[in-house]
PDB file of C-alpha atoms in Angstrom:
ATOM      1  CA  UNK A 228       9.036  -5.872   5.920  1.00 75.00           C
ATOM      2  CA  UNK A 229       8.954  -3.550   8.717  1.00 85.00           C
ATOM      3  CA  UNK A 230       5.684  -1.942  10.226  1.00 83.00           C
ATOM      4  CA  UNK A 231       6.343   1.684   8.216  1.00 85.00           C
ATOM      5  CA  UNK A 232       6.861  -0.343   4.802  1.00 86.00           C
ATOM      6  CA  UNK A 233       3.214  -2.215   5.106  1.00 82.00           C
ATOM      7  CA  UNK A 234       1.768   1.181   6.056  1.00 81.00           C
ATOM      8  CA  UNK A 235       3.499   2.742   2.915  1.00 86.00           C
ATOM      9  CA  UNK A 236       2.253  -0.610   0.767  1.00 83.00           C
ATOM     10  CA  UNK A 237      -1.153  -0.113   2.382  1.00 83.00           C
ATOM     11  CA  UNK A 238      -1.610   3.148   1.527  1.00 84.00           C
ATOM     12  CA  UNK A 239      -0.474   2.898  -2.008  1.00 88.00           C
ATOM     13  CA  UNK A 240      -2.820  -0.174  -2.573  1.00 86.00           C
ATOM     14  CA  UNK A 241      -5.674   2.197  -1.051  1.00 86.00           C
ATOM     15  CA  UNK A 242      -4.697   5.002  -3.187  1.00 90.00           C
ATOM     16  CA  UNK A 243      -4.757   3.019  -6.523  1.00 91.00           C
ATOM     17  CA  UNK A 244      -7.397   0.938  -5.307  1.00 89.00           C
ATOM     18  CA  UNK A 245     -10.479   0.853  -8.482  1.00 90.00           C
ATOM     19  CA  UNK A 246      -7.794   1.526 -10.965  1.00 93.00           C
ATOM     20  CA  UNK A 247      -6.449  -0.402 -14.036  1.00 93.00           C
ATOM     21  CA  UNK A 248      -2.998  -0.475 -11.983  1.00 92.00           C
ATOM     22  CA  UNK A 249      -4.383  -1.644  -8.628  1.00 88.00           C
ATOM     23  CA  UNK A 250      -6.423  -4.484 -11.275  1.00 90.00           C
ATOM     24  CA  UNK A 251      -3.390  -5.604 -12.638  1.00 89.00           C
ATOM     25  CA  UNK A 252      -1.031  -5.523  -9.348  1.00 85.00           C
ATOM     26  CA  UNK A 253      -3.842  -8.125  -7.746  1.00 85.00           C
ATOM     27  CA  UNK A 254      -3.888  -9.895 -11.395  1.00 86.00           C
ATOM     28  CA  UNK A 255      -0.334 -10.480 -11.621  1.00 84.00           C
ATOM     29  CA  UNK A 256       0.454 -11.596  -8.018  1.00 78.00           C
ATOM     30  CA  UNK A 257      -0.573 -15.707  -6.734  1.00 77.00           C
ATOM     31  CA  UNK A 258      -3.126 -14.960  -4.415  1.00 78.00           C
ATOM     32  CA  UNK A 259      -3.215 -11.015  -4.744  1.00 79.00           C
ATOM     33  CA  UNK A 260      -6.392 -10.361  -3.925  1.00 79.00           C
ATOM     34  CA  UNK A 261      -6.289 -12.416  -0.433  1.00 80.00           C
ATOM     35  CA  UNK A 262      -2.600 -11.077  -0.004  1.00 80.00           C
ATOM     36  CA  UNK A 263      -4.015  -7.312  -1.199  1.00 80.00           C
ATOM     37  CA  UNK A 264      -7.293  -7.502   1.147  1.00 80.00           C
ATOM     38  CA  UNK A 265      -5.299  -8.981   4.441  1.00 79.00           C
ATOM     39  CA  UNK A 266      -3.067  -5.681   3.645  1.00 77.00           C
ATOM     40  CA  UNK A 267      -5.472  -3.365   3.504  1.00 79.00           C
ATOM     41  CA  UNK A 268      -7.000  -4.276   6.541  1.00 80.00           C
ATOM     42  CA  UNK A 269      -4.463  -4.612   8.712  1.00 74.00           C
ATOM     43  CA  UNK A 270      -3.772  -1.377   8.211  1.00 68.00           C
ATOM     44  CA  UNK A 271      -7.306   0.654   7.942  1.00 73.00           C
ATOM     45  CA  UNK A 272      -7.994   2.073  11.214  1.00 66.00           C
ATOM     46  CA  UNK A 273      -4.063   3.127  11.140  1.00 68.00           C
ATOM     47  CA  UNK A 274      -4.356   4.612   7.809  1.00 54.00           C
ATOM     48  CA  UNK A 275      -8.112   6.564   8.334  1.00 65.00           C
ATOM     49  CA  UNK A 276      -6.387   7.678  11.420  1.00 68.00           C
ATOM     50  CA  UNK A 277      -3.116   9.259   9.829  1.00 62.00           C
ATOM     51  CA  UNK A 278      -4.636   9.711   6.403  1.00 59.00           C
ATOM     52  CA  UNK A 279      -2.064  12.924   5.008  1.00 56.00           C
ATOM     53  CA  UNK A 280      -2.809  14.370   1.277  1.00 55.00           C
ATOM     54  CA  UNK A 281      -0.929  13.552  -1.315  1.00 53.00           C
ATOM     55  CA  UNK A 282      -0.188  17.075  -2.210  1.00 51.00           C
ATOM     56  CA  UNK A 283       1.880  17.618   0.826  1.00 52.00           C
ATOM     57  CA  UNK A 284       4.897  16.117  -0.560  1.00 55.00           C
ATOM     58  CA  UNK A 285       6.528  14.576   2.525  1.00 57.00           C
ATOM     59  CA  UNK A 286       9.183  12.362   0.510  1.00 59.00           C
ATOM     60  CA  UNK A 287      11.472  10.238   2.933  1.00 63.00           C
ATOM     61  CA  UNK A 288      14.578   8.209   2.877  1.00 68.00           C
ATOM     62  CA  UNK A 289      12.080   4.982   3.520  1.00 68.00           C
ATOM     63  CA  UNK A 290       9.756   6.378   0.742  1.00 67.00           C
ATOM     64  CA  UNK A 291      12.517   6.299  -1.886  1.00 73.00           C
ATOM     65  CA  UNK A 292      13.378   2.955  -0.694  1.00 75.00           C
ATOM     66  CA  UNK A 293      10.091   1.412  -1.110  1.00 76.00           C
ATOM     67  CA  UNK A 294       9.178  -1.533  -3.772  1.00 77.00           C
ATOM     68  CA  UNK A 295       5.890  -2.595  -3.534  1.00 75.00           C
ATOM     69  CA  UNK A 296       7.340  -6.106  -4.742  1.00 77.00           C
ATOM     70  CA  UNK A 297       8.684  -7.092  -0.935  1.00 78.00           C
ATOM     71  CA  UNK A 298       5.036  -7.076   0.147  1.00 75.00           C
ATOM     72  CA  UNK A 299       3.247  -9.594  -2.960  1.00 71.00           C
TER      73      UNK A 299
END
């Protein structure tokens, strides 16, 4: 996976993260939570830094593109 698709995963994961989904996504994944955590903080100080709403629908060819799948 390229740098922009971990972002992407990283910021999804830190999105959903204390939700049923972001539960099951670790659940269902051998080693999730070390593969989940190593993810997420990679990619923190990149994320806090370029942290955009959600509400400002920026939708991209690499955003349609993206399965969390390639990353667990």
């Amino acid at each position: 996976p390229t740098e922009t698709e971990q972002r992407q995963a990283a910021g999804t994961l830190a999105r959903i993260e204390g939700t049923n989904l972001y539960d099951a996504v670790v659940e269902n994944i051998n080693g999730g939570l070390a593969k989940v955590a190593e993810l997420l903080g990679r990619n923190e100080a990149e994320l806090a830094a370029a942290a955009v709403p959600a509400e400002a629908g920026n939708k991209s060819k690499e955003h349609e593109a993206f399965d969390m799948n390639d990353f667990l």
